Short mmCIF file of C-alpha atoms in Angstrom, two decimals:
data_model
loop_
_atom_site.label_atom_id
_atom_site.label_comp_id
_atom_site.label_asym_id
_atom_site.label_seq_id
_atom_site.Cartn_x
_atom_site.Cartn_y
_atom_site.Cartn_z
CA MET A 961 22.21 3.80 -82.20
CA ALA A 962 22.31 6.87 -80.42
CA ALA A 963 22.79 9.32 -83.22
CA VAL A 964 20.23 7.67 -85.84
CA ALA A 965 17.77 7.56 -82.59
CA LEU A 966 18.37 10.13 -80.15
CA SER A 967 15.41 13.33 -80.48
CA TRP A 968 16.10 16.13 -78.08
CA ASP A 969 13.33 18.23 -79.13
CA ARG A 970 10.86 15.89 -77.87
CA PRO A 971 10.95 12.36 -75.57
CA GLY A 972 10.61 9.70 -77.30
CA ILE A 973 11.14 6.25 -78.13
CA GLY A 974 14.37 6.62 -79.55
CA TRP A 975 15.82 7.14 -75.98
CA LEU A 976 14.48 3.63 -74.74
CA LEU A 977 16.32 2.19 -77.86
CA THR A 978 19.59 3.98 -76.88
CA ALA A 979 19.02 2.79 -73.73
CA LEU A 980 19.10 -0.74 -74.51
CA ALA A 981 21.61 -0.22 -76.84
CA VAL A 982 24.16 1.18 -74.33
CA ALA A 983 23.63 -1.51 -71.55
CA THR A 984 23.42 -4.38 -74.42
CA ALA A 985 26.98 -3.28 -75.12
CA THR A 986 27.89 -2.55 -71.56
CA VAL A 987 26.96 -6.37 -70.40
CA VAL A 988 28.58 -7.59 -73.79
CA SER A 989 31.95 -5.34 -72.72
CA ALA A 990 31.87 -6.43 -69.18
CA GLY A 991 29.74 -9.01 -68.46
CA ARG A 992 33.04 -11.27 -67.00
CA GLY A 993 34.21 -8.08 -64.68
CA SER A 994 34.27 -8.36 -61.32
CA ALA A 995 31.54 -6.11 -60.31
CA TRP A 996 29.45 -7.52 -62.13
CA SER A 997 30.16 -11.15 -61.95
CA GLY A 998 30.01 -11.14 -57.99
CA ARG A 999 26.83 -9.25 -58.13
CA THR A 1000 24.71 -10.37 -61.17
CA ALA A 1001 21.25 -9.89 -59.61
CA VAL A 1002 21.79 -6.61 -58.33
CA ARG A 1003 23.52 -5.33 -61.04
CA ALA A 1004 20.64 -6.68 -63.14
CA GLY A 1005 18.23 -5.00 -61.57
CA GLU A 1006 19.71 -1.99 -61.13
CA ALA A 1007 20.19 -1.87 -65.30
CA VAL A 1008 16.62 -2.75 -65.62
CA ALA A 1009 15.77 0.06 -63.41
CA VAL A 1010 17.72 2.34 -65.50
CA VAL A 1011 16.01 1.13 -68.50
CA VAL A 1012 12.64 1.15 -67.54
CA LEU A 1013 12.95 5.08 -66.23
CA ILE A 1014 14.30 6.15 -69.77
CA ALA A 1015 11.65 4.06 -71.67
CA VAL A 1016 9.02 6.62 -69.78
CA GLY A 1017 10.00 9.17 -72.22
CA ALA A 1018 8.46 6.41 -74.92
CA VAL A 1019 4.94 6.53 -73.25
CA ARG A 1020 4.40 9.76 -71.19
CA ALA A 1021 4.89 13.28 -73.12
CA ALA A 1022 4.86 15.09 -69.99
CA GLU A 1023 8.65 16.15 -70.51
CA TRP A 1024 9.21 17.11 -66.87
CA LEU A 1025 8.66 13.55 -65.79
CA PHE A 1026 10.79 12.42 -68.46
CA VAL A 1027 13.76 14.73 -66.99
CA LEU A 1028 13.11 13.68 -63.34
CA CYS A 1029 13.39 9.73 -64.48
CA VAL A 1030 16.43 10.73 -66.48
CA LEU A 1031 17.75 12.51 -63.67
CA ALA A 1032 17.11 9.16 -61.24
CA ALA A 1033 18.72 6.27 -64.32
CA GLY A 1034 21.31 8.46 -64.00
CA VAL A 1035 21.91 8.52 -60.03
CA VAL A 1036 20.84 4.93 -60.26
CA GLY A 1037 24.09 4.42 -62.66
CA CYS A 1038 26.44 6.24 -60.97
CA VAL A 1039 25.76 4.61 -57.80
CA ALA A 1040 25.61 1.17 -59.25
CA LEU A 1041 29.17 1.83 -60.71
CA THR A 1042 30.91 3.38 -57.13
CA ASP A 1043 28.97 0.27 -54.96
CA ARG A 1044 29.19 2.14 -52.28
CA TRP A 1045 25.58 2.51 -50.52
CA SER A 1046 26.50 4.95 -47.78
CA ALA A 1047 24.11 7.91 -47.61
CA GLY A 1048 27.32 10.16 -48.52
CA SER A 1049 28.31 8.00 -50.74
CA LEU A 1050 24.99 8.23 -53.08
CA VAL A 1051 25.50 11.85 -52.97
CA ALA A 1052 29.15 11.90 -54.37
CA ALA A 1053 28.42 8.99 -56.69
CA PRO A 1054 27.92 11.12 -59.50
CA LEU A 1055 31.30 13.17 -58.81
CA ARG A 1056 33.22 9.73 -58.65
CA VAL A 1057 31.64 8.80 -61.83
CA ALA A 1058 32.60 12.00 -64.00
CA GLY A 1059 36.03 11.66 -62.19
CA SER A 1060 36.76 7.74 -64.22
CA VAL A 1061 36.12 9.45 -67.43
CA PRO A 1062 39.75 10.14 -68.71
CA ALA A 1063 40.66 6.72 -67.47
CA ALA A 1064 37.69 5.10 -69.00
CA LEU A 1065 38.41 6.42 -72.33
CA ARG A 1066 42.24 5.91 -72.31
CA TRP A 1067 40.87 2.12 -71.45
CA LEU A 1068 38.87 2.55 -74.78
CA LEU A 1069 41.40 3.84 -76.33
CA ARG A 1070 43.63 1.14 -75.76
CA GLY A 1071 41.74 -1.65 -76.42
CA ALA A 1072 40.93 0.14 -79.92
CA ILE A 1073 44.71 0.45 -81.01
CA ARG A 1074 44.83 -3.32 -80.11
CA ILE A 1075 42.52 -4.48 -81.91
CA HIS A 1076 43.73 -2.30 -85.22
CA VAL A 1077 47.17 -3.87 -84.17
CA GLN A 1078 46.12 -7.43 -84.01
CA ASP A 1079 43.27 -7.49 -86.74
CA ARG A 1080 44.14 -4.99 -89.23
CA GLY A 1081 43.18 -6.52 -91.97
CA ALA A 1082 39.57 -7.66 -90.68
CA ALA A 1083 39.30 -4.02 -89.23
CA ARG A 1084 39.89 -2.82 -92.94
CA ARG A 1085 37.50 -5.32 -94.71
CA THR A 1086 34.67 -4.34 -92.10
CA THR A 1087 34.94 -0.45 -92.71
CA VAL A 1088 35.03 -1.56 -96.54
CA ALA A 1089 31.96 -3.85 -96.32
CA GLY A 1090 30.03 -0.85 -94.32
CA LEU A 1091 30.67 1.55 -97.06
CA VAL A 1092 29.21 -0.73 -99.65
CA ALA A 1093 26.20 -1.42 -97.91
CA VAL A 1094 25.72 2.52 -97.14
CA ALA A 1095 26.22 3.04 -101.52
CA LEU A 1096 23.38 0.02 -102.05
CA LEU A 1097 21.01 1.06 -99.91
CA ALA A 1098 20.74 4.82 -101.11
CA VAL A 1099 21.55 3.75 -104.72
CA PHE A 1100 18.77 1.59 -104.20
CA GLY A 1101 17.09 3.81 -102.07
CA PHE A 1102 16.64 6.53 -104.23
CA LEU A 1103 15.23 4.64 -107.39
CA LEU A 1104 12.47 2.97 -105.00
CA ALA A 1105 11.72 6.44 -104.17
CA GLU A 1106 11.43 7.40 -107.29
CA ALA A 1107 9.40 5.02 -108.54
CA ASP A 1108 6.53 4.62 -105.34
CA ALA A 1109 5.40 7.90 -103.67
CA ALA A 1110 4.22 6.09 -101.09
CA PHE A 1111 7.47 4.33 -100.29
CA ALA A 1112 9.27 8.40 -100.91
CA GLU A 1113 7.13 9.50 -97.94
CA MET A 1114 7.88 6.43 -95.50
CA LEU A 1115 11.50 6.45 -96.36
CA SER A 1116 11.01 10.66 -95.59
CA VAL A 1117 9.60 9.76 -92.33
CA LEU A 1118 12.07 7.64 -91.69
CA ILE A 1119 15.72 9.66 -92.71
CA PRO A 1120 15.41 12.54 -91.63
CA SER A 1121 16.51 16.25 -93.58
CA VAL A 1122 20.66 16.51 -93.10
CA ASP A 1123 22.27 19.75 -92.56
CA GLY A 1124 24.88 21.01 -90.29
CA GLY A 1125 22.91 21.19 -87.37
CA THR A 1126 21.58 17.48 -87.35
CA LEU A 1127 25.57 16.25 -88.18
CA VAL A 1128 26.30 18.25 -84.94
CA ARG A 1129 23.28 16.25 -83.13
CA TRP A 1130 24.55 12.87 -84.64
CA LEU A 1131 27.77 13.11 -83.67
CA GLY A 1132 26.68 14.39 -80.01
CA SER A 1133 24.69 11.97 -79.11
CA ALA A 1134 27.33 9.06 -80.62
CA VAL A 1135 29.82 10.68 -78.85
CA ALA A 1136 27.93 10.64 -75.12
CA ALA A 1137 26.63 7.25 -76.11
CA VAL A 1138 30.25 5.90 -76.69
CA VAL A 1139 31.48 8.03 -73.45
CA VAL A 1140 28.75 6.30 -71.41
CA THR A 1141 29.54 3.44 -72.33
CA ALA A 1142 32.75 3.63 -72.06
CA VAL A 1143 32.62 4.51 -68.08
CA ALA A 1144 29.71 1.90 -67.85
CA ALA A 1145 31.71 -1.00 -69.15
CA HIS A 1146 35.17 0.10 -67.40
CA GLY A 1147 33.21 0.56 -64.01
CA LEU A 1148 32.09 -2.71 -63.88
CA LEU A 1149 35.36 -4.37 -65.23
CA THR A 1150 37.65 -2.81 -62.56
CA GLY A 1151 35.73 -1.86 -59.93
CA THR A 1152 35.80 -4.46 -56.49
CA PRO A 1153 33.27 -4.95 -54.10
CA VAL A 1154 33.06 -2.83 -51.31
CA PRO A 1155 33.66 -5.13 -47.66
CA GLU A 1156 30.96 -4.60 -45.03
CA PRO A 1157 31.88 -2.39 -42.34
CA GLY A 1158 32.59 -3.55 -38.95
CA SER A 1159 32.05 -2.47 -35.68
CA ARG A 1160 32.70 1.28 -34.50
CA PRO A 1161 32.98 2.77 -31.25
CA GLY A 1162 30.83 5.54 -30.93
CA LEU A 1163 31.76 9.41 -31.26
CA VAL A 1164 30.55 11.12 -28.48
CA ARG A 1165 29.27 10.10 -24.93
CA ARG A 1166 25.89 9.09 -24.43
CA VAL A 1167 24.26 12.39 -23.25
CA GLU A 1168 26.30 14.44 -26.03
CA TRP A 1169 23.67 12.93 -28.77
CA ALA A 1170 20.90 11.47 -25.76
CA LEU A 1171 19.76 15.33 -24.76
CA PRO A 1172 19.17 17.18 -27.68
CA VAL A 1173 17.33 14.14 -29.88
CA GLY A 1174 15.86 13.17 -26.17
CA GLY A 1175 14.75 17.44 -26.23
CA LEU A 1176 13.34 16.97 -29.70
CA VAL A 1177 11.63 14.00 -28.88
CA ALA A 1178 9.56 15.95 -26.20
CA LEU A 1179 8.73 18.71 -28.68
CA PHE A 1180 7.41 16.19 -31.41
CA ALA A 1181 5.13 15.06 -28.72
CA GLY A 1182 4.04 18.09 -27.84
CA PHE A 1183 2.87 19.17 -31.42
CA VAL A 1184 1.57 15.58 -32.42
CA ALA A 1185 -0.72 16.09 -28.74
CA VAL A 1186 -2.08 19.22 -30.86
CA GLN A 1187 -2.19 17.84 -34.01
CA ALA A 1188 -4.78 15.12 -32.68
CA THR A 1189 -6.90 17.84 -31.63
CA VAL A 1190 -6.67 19.38 -35.23
CA LEU A 1191 -7.62 16.11 -37.14
CA PHE A 1192 -10.26 14.95 -34.90
CA GLY A 1193 -11.61 18.56 -34.80
CA GLY A 1194 -11.47 19.23 -38.41
CA GLY A 1195 -12.54 22.66 -39.99
CA GLU A 1196 -14.30 23.52 -36.98
CA HIS A 1197 -11.27 23.15 -34.81
CA VAL A 1198 -9.62 25.53 -36.81
CA ALA A 1199 -11.84 28.05 -37.23
CA LYS A 1200 -12.32 28.56 -33.72
CA THR A 1201 -8.87 28.55 -32.64
CA ALA A 1202 -6.55 29.92 -35.54
CA GLY A 1203 -9.71 32.14 -37.33
CA LEU A 1204 -8.64 30.23 -40.71
CA THR A 1205 -10.34 27.71 -43.10
CA TYR A 1206 -8.94 24.37 -43.27
CA ALA A 1207 -7.87 24.51 -46.55
CA GLU A 1208 -5.75 27.99 -45.26
CA TYR A 1209 -4.49 26.46 -42.14
CA ALA A 1210 -2.94 23.27 -44.27
CA ARG A 1211 -1.31 25.73 -46.80
CA ALA A 1212 -0.07 27.88 -44.06
CA GLY A 1213 1.78 25.11 -42.67
CA PHE A 1214 2.26 22.35 -45.07
CA TRP A 1215 6.09 23.33 -46.18
CA GLN A 1216 7.21 23.94 -42.35
CA LEU A 1217 5.96 20.28 -42.01
CA LEU A 1218 7.68 18.89 -44.98
CA VAL A 1219 11.23 20.89 -43.86
CA VAL A 1220 10.56 19.91 -40.37
CA THR A 1221 10.39 16.10 -41.78
CA GLY A 1222 13.53 16.46 -43.98
CA LEU A 1223 15.15 18.04 -41.24
CA THR A 1224 14.82 14.91 -39.14
CA VAL A 1225 15.57 12.52 -41.58
CA ILE A 1226 19.16 14.02 -40.93
CA VAL A 1227 19.19 13.97 -37.18
CA VAL A 1228 18.37 10.40 -37.34
CA GLY A 1229 21.26 9.56 -39.55
CA VAL A 1230 23.88 11.64 -37.84
CA ALA A 1231 22.39 10.57 -34.41
CA ALA A 1232 23.01 6.50 -35.59
CA GLN A 1233 26.37 7.46 -36.92
CA ILE A 1234 27.74 8.92 -33.56
CA ALA A 1235 26.04 7.33 -30.69
CA PRO A 1236 27.86 4.72 -28.66
CA ARG A 1237 26.48 0.96 -28.74
CA ALA A 1238 29.12 -0.57 -26.63
CA THR A 1239 27.34 -1.66 -24.16
CA VAL A 1240 23.44 -3.07 -23.99
CA SER A 1241 22.11 0.03 -22.34
CA ASP A 1242 23.63 1.90 -25.15
CA ARG A 1243 21.33 0.51 -27.71
CA VAL A 1244 18.86 0.17 -26.00
CA LEU A 1245 18.66 4.33 -25.56
CA LEU A 1246 19.85 4.40 -29.36
CA ARG A 1247 17.00 2.30 -30.07
CA THR A 1248 13.93 3.97 -27.59
CA LEU A 1249 15.11 7.49 -28.74
CA LEU A 1250 15.64 7.21 -32.72
CA GLY A 1251 12.07 4.69 -32.54
CA LEU A 1252 10.28 7.51 -30.69
CA LEU A 1253 11.94 10.54 -33.01
CA SER A 1254 10.72 7.91 -36.34
CA VAL A 1255 7.03 7.25 -34.96
CA LEU A 1256 6.37 11.06 -34.34
CA THR A 1257 7.62 12.26 -37.47
CA LEU A 1258 5.59 9.73 -39.12
CA VAL A 1259 2.61 11.60 -37.59
CA ILE A 1260 3.56 14.26 -38.54
CA VAL A 1261 4.08 13.20 -42.16
CA ALA A 1262 0.11 12.12 -41.85
CA SER A 1263 -0.11 15.65 -41.13
CA ALA A 1264 1.34 16.71 -43.56
CA LEU A 1265 -0.46 14.79 -46.15
CA SER A 1266 -3.77 15.62 -44.56
CA ARG A 1267 -3.09 19.09 -45.03
CA MET A 1268 -2.53 18.52 -48.70
CA ALA A 1269 -5.57 16.82 -48.89
CA ALA A 1270 -7.57 19.89 -47.74
CA TYR A 1271 -5.50 22.09 -49.59
CA GLU A 1272 -5.86 20.00 -53.09
CA GLN A 1273 -9.95 19.20 -52.17
CA ALA A 1274 -10.28 23.29 -51.52
CA TYR A 1275 -8.23 24.43 -54.97
CA GLY A 1276 -7.45 21.31 -57.16
CA PHE A 1277 -4.14 19.50 -58.12
CA THR A 1278 -1.20 21.15 -59.77
CA ARG A 1279 2.04 19.32 -60.49
CA GLN A 1280 3.97 21.26 -57.59
CA ARG A 1281 1.25 19.63 -55.18
CA LEU A 1282 1.03 16.30 -56.78
CA LEU A 1283 4.99 16.06 -56.50
CA VAL A 1284 5.11 17.45 -53.11
CA THR A 1285 2.73 14.72 -51.62
CA VAL A 1286 4.93 11.78 -53.20
CA GLY A 1287 7.79 13.21 -51.67
CA GLU A 1288 6.21 13.90 -48.78
CA LEU A 1289 4.77 9.88 -48.89
CA TRP A 1290 8.66 8.97 -49.97
CA LEU A 1291 9.65 10.99 -46.63
CA GLY A 1292 7.29 8.52 -44.83
CA VAL A 1293 8.41 5.27 -46.03
CA LEU A 1294 12.47 6.69 -45.25
CA PHE A 1295 11.29 7.15 -41.63
CA LEU A 1296 9.70 3.14 -42.34
CA LEU A 1297 12.67 1.76 -42.99
CA THR A 1298 14.63 3.66 -39.87
CA LEU A 1299 12.18 1.75 -37.67
CA VAL A 1300 12.81 -1.47 -39.53
CA ALA A 1301 16.90 -0.52 -39.41
CA GLY A 1302 16.52 0.53 -35.56
CA ILE A 1303 15.57 -3.42 -34.43
CA LYS A 1304 19.66 -5.21 -34.86
CA LEU A 1305 20.85 -1.23 -35.09
CA ARG A 1306 22.02 -2.22 -39.18
CA GLY A 1307 21.27 0.53 -41.07
CA ARG A 1308 24.02 0.25 -44.21
CA TRP A 1309 21.02 -1.32 -46.56
CA VAL A 1310 18.63 1.98 -45.94
CA PRO A 1311 20.25 4.01 -48.04
CA ARG A 1312 20.05 1.75 -50.70
CA ALA A 1313 16.30 0.99 -50.22
CA ALA A 1314 15.50 4.82 -49.86
CA LEU A 1315 16.99 5.12 -53.67
CA ALA A 1316 15.12 1.93 -54.33
CA ALA A 1317 11.94 3.91 -53.02
CA ALA A 1318 12.44 6.95 -54.89
CA VAL A 1319 12.73 4.94 -57.90
CA GLY A 1320 9.32 3.14 -57.60
CA ALA A 1321 8.01 6.68 -56.89
CA LEU A 1322 8.93 7.85 -59.74
CA ILE A 1323 7.83 4.68 -61.98
CA GLY A 1324 4.58 5.01 -60.09
CA LEU A 1325 4.24 8.64 -61.01
CA ALA A 1326 4.88 7.58 -64.50
CA VAL A 1327 2.39 4.69 -64.35
CA LEU A 1328 -0.56 7.19 -62.50
CA ASN A 1329 0.13 9.57 -65.63
CA PRO A 1330 0.44 12.69 -63.75
CA ASP A 1331 -0.71 15.30 -66.18
CA ALA A 1332 -3.73 13.64 -66.62
CA PHE A 1333 -4.71 12.37 -63.43
CA ILE A 1334 -4.06 16.16 -62.40
CA ALA A 1335 -6.72 17.06 -65.19
CA ARG A 1336 -9.22 14.57 -64.30
CA GLN A 1337 -9.37 15.48 -61.13
CA ASN A 1338 -9.82 19.36 -61.89
CA VAL A 1339 -12.25 18.51 -64.51
CA ASN A 1340 -14.37 16.59 -61.78
CA ARG A 1341 -14.54 19.25 -59.77
CA ALA A 1342 -15.18 22.08 -62.11
CA GLU A 1343 -18.71 22.14 -61.90
CA LYS A 1344 -18.87 23.17 -57.70
CA HIS A 1345 -15.11 24.90 -57.62
CA GLY A 1346 -14.85 26.34 -60.68
CA ILE A 1347 -11.17 25.68 -62.84
CA ASP A 1348 -8.01 26.98 -63.80
CA LEU A 1349 -8.82 27.42 -67.68
CA TYR A 1350 -4.93 28.83 -68.36
CA TYR A 1351 -3.34 26.21 -65.84
CA LEU A 1352 -4.75 23.26 -67.66
CA SER A 1353 -4.23 24.90 -71.24
CA THR A 1354 -0.41 24.18 -70.15
CA LEU A 1355 -0.64 20.49 -69.16
CA SER A 1356 1.30 18.46 -71.67
CA ALA A 1357 -0.63 15.92 -74.54
CA ASP A 1358 -0.76 13.18 -71.88
CA ALA A 1359 -4.29 15.19 -70.57
CA VAL A 1360 -5.88 15.70 -73.46
CA PRO A 1361 -8.45 12.29 -72.93
CA ALA A 1362 -9.69 14.07 -69.77
CA LEU A 1363 -9.89 17.96 -71.19
CA ARG A 1364 -12.42 16.78 -73.87
CA LYS A 1365 -14.99 16.40 -71.22
CA LEU A 1366 -15.16 19.86 -70.89
CA PRO A 1367 -18.12 22.05 -71.52
CA GLU A 1368 -17.65 24.24 -74.69
CA PRO A 1369 -16.12 26.88 -74.80
CA TYR A 1370 -13.31 25.85 -72.46
CA ARG A 1371 -12.47 22.40 -73.89
CA SER A 1372 -11.43 24.07 -77.13
CA CYS A 1373 -9.41 26.84 -75.57
CA ALA A 1374 -7.97 24.57 -73.24
CA LEU A 1375 -7.37 22.15 -75.98
CA ALA A 1376 -6.04 24.96 -78.61
CA VAL A 1377 -3.16 25.09 -76.83
CA ILE A 1378 -2.26 21.67 -76.61
CA ALA A 1379 -2.98 21.13 -80.36
CA ASP A 1380 -0.61 24.34 -81.15
CA GLU A 1381 2.10 22.08 -79.35
CA LEU A 1382 2.10 19.25 -81.12
CA ASN A 1383 1.81 21.23 -84.33
CA GLY A 1384 5.43 22.81 -83.52
CA GLY A 1385 3.79 25.94 -82.49
CA SER A 1386 1.03 26.36 -85.66
CA ALA A 1387 -2.45 26.72 -85.08
CA PRO A 1388 -4.21 23.92 -85.46
CA SER A 1389 -6.49 26.16 -88.76
CA SER A 1390 -3.16 26.62 -90.06
CA GLY A 1391 -3.22 23.03 -91.56
CA SER A 1392 0.34 22.77 -90.15
CA ASP A 1393 0.90 19.12 -88.66
CA ARG A 1394 4.14 18.93 -87.01
CA ARG A 1395 4.31 15.04 -86.83
CA ASP A 1396 7.16 13.59 -84.85
CA ALA A 1397 9.80 11.15 -86.59
CA TRP A 1398 10.25 7.55 -86.33
CA GLN A 1399 12.42 8.22 -83.18
CA GLU A 1400 10.16 10.77 -81.19
CA TRP A 1401 7.64 8.47 -81.23
CA ASN A 1402 5.20 8.59 -77.99
CA LEU A 1403 2.24 7.00 -76.74
CA GLY A 1404 0.90 9.88 -75.14
CA ARG A 1405 1.64 12.32 -77.89
CA ALA A 1406 -0.02 9.73 -80.58
CA THR A 1407 -3.44 9.40 -78.45
CA ALA A 1408 -4.07 12.64 -78.24
CA ARG A 1409 -2.89 13.02 -82.05
CA ALA A 1410 -5.58 10.44 -82.69
CA HIS A 1411 -8.50 12.14 -79.90
CA LEU A 1412 -7.46 15.43 -81.62
CA ASP A 1413 -7.93 14.38 -85.19
CA ASP A 1414 -11.89 13.27 -84.17
CA ASP A 1415 -12.56 16.58 -82.97
CA ALA A 1416 -13.59 19.56 -84.36
CA LEU A 1417 -12.02 22.12 -81.95
CA ARG A 1418 -14.41 26.06 -82.17
CA PRO A 1419 -12.57 29.41 -81.69
CA CYS A 1420 -11.92 29.91 -78.23
CA SER A 1421 -14.57 32.93 -76.79
CA ALA A 1422 -12.88 32.59 -72.85
CA ALA A 1423 -10.40 34.60 -71.73
CA TYR A 1424 -7.41 32.08 -70.45
CA GLY A 1425 -7.31 32.35 -66.94
CA GLN A 1426 -10.99 32.75 -66.29
CA TYR A 1427 -12.51 30.44 -63.76
CA LEU A 1428 -15.78 28.74 -65.07
CA PRO A 1429 -18.91 29.87 -62.78
CA ASP A 1430 -19.66 28.11 -59.62
CA ALA A 1431 -22.90 25.68 -59.58
CA ASP A 1432 -24.22 27.15 -56.74
#
């Protein structure tokens, strides 16, 4: 399946078909393994998450989004195989899985040899049957293609031209799929559940962790007090005190607040690990300080999001700004999870929930259709604020329906670049049309082509990078 379905040039439905084939083969091979049978519901949820992430490639044309989803699917798969859920184990999971490849391949080779030895006659007959099937399809397919031009055209779409590069890609895809399936099945067959960790003494004295965390709480409280005046005072207050417009103020401070939020996650995690919990006062102090720190950080997250919203309102949406906003929202969810875990001081589930929230954020981003959303927001603000024509022309085919609403000549200029990309680098007027092969079929590109086929693009008479003039 992987050899013929995977397309390395563009994301498409072939990736989804391959993911389904690998998942099915893994379940059939390892469905009775100890690591699967003990936690069927969890394993099924992880498998569904991986397949849904890969399925984004069949729906959205934005390649950057598909890359993020593939990476996330890989992390989820690795974490599922290692079945260790501490924060450090989540980071180390890909390395653990990579280290298990030799053992998985040895297991696969032993199984193949055993099957060959035990039932050599059946294996030989199956091979002969496969060769006969290929020969029959080749002969009759050739004759039917010669008899009907429409059927021949359909076969040309389904069967790609074969050359040295194609054979190398097929072989590489097949080997990669076999390795992934072997590693997954071997991990589920041989894995053992990780026991719940018991209680442990604190690694430091109370004052050794409470002093730095308490100081950080006081610092955050002062910052939040200042932010309250900014949030309620708005742009007029900022202009008087900082000498900046609100958009400039937002841009100047957002990245620092993002770094502060990320570092605070580390501080909370370390403090929760090293703080003593032996007495009631130890636990009350831990809940109080980490709870205050988390609440104050949530206010900082809200401040960062309000700054980014002001900046986007002034300068428009981009992929980077949208991704950073989603990342900041995810950090906010992480601190909410920390607050919930602090009630009973049991946070082993937090890393798993954080990963699930990250997967949910990516799937939500795919549902939002980010490139279309960015194009739509920028088109809506074009009359008052102008528009970056060059940037919009770099968006994926997902943006075509929104960009069609631009006035001429800007509409044709933005769409011509995307049409050129869909045609494989040939200008739309050249008559060349690089249609997707069946394994490359993608809903976003198919929708864009349907719109572009209905529209006649004019020659571009506007300079790329030019902004539309203000309506004022």
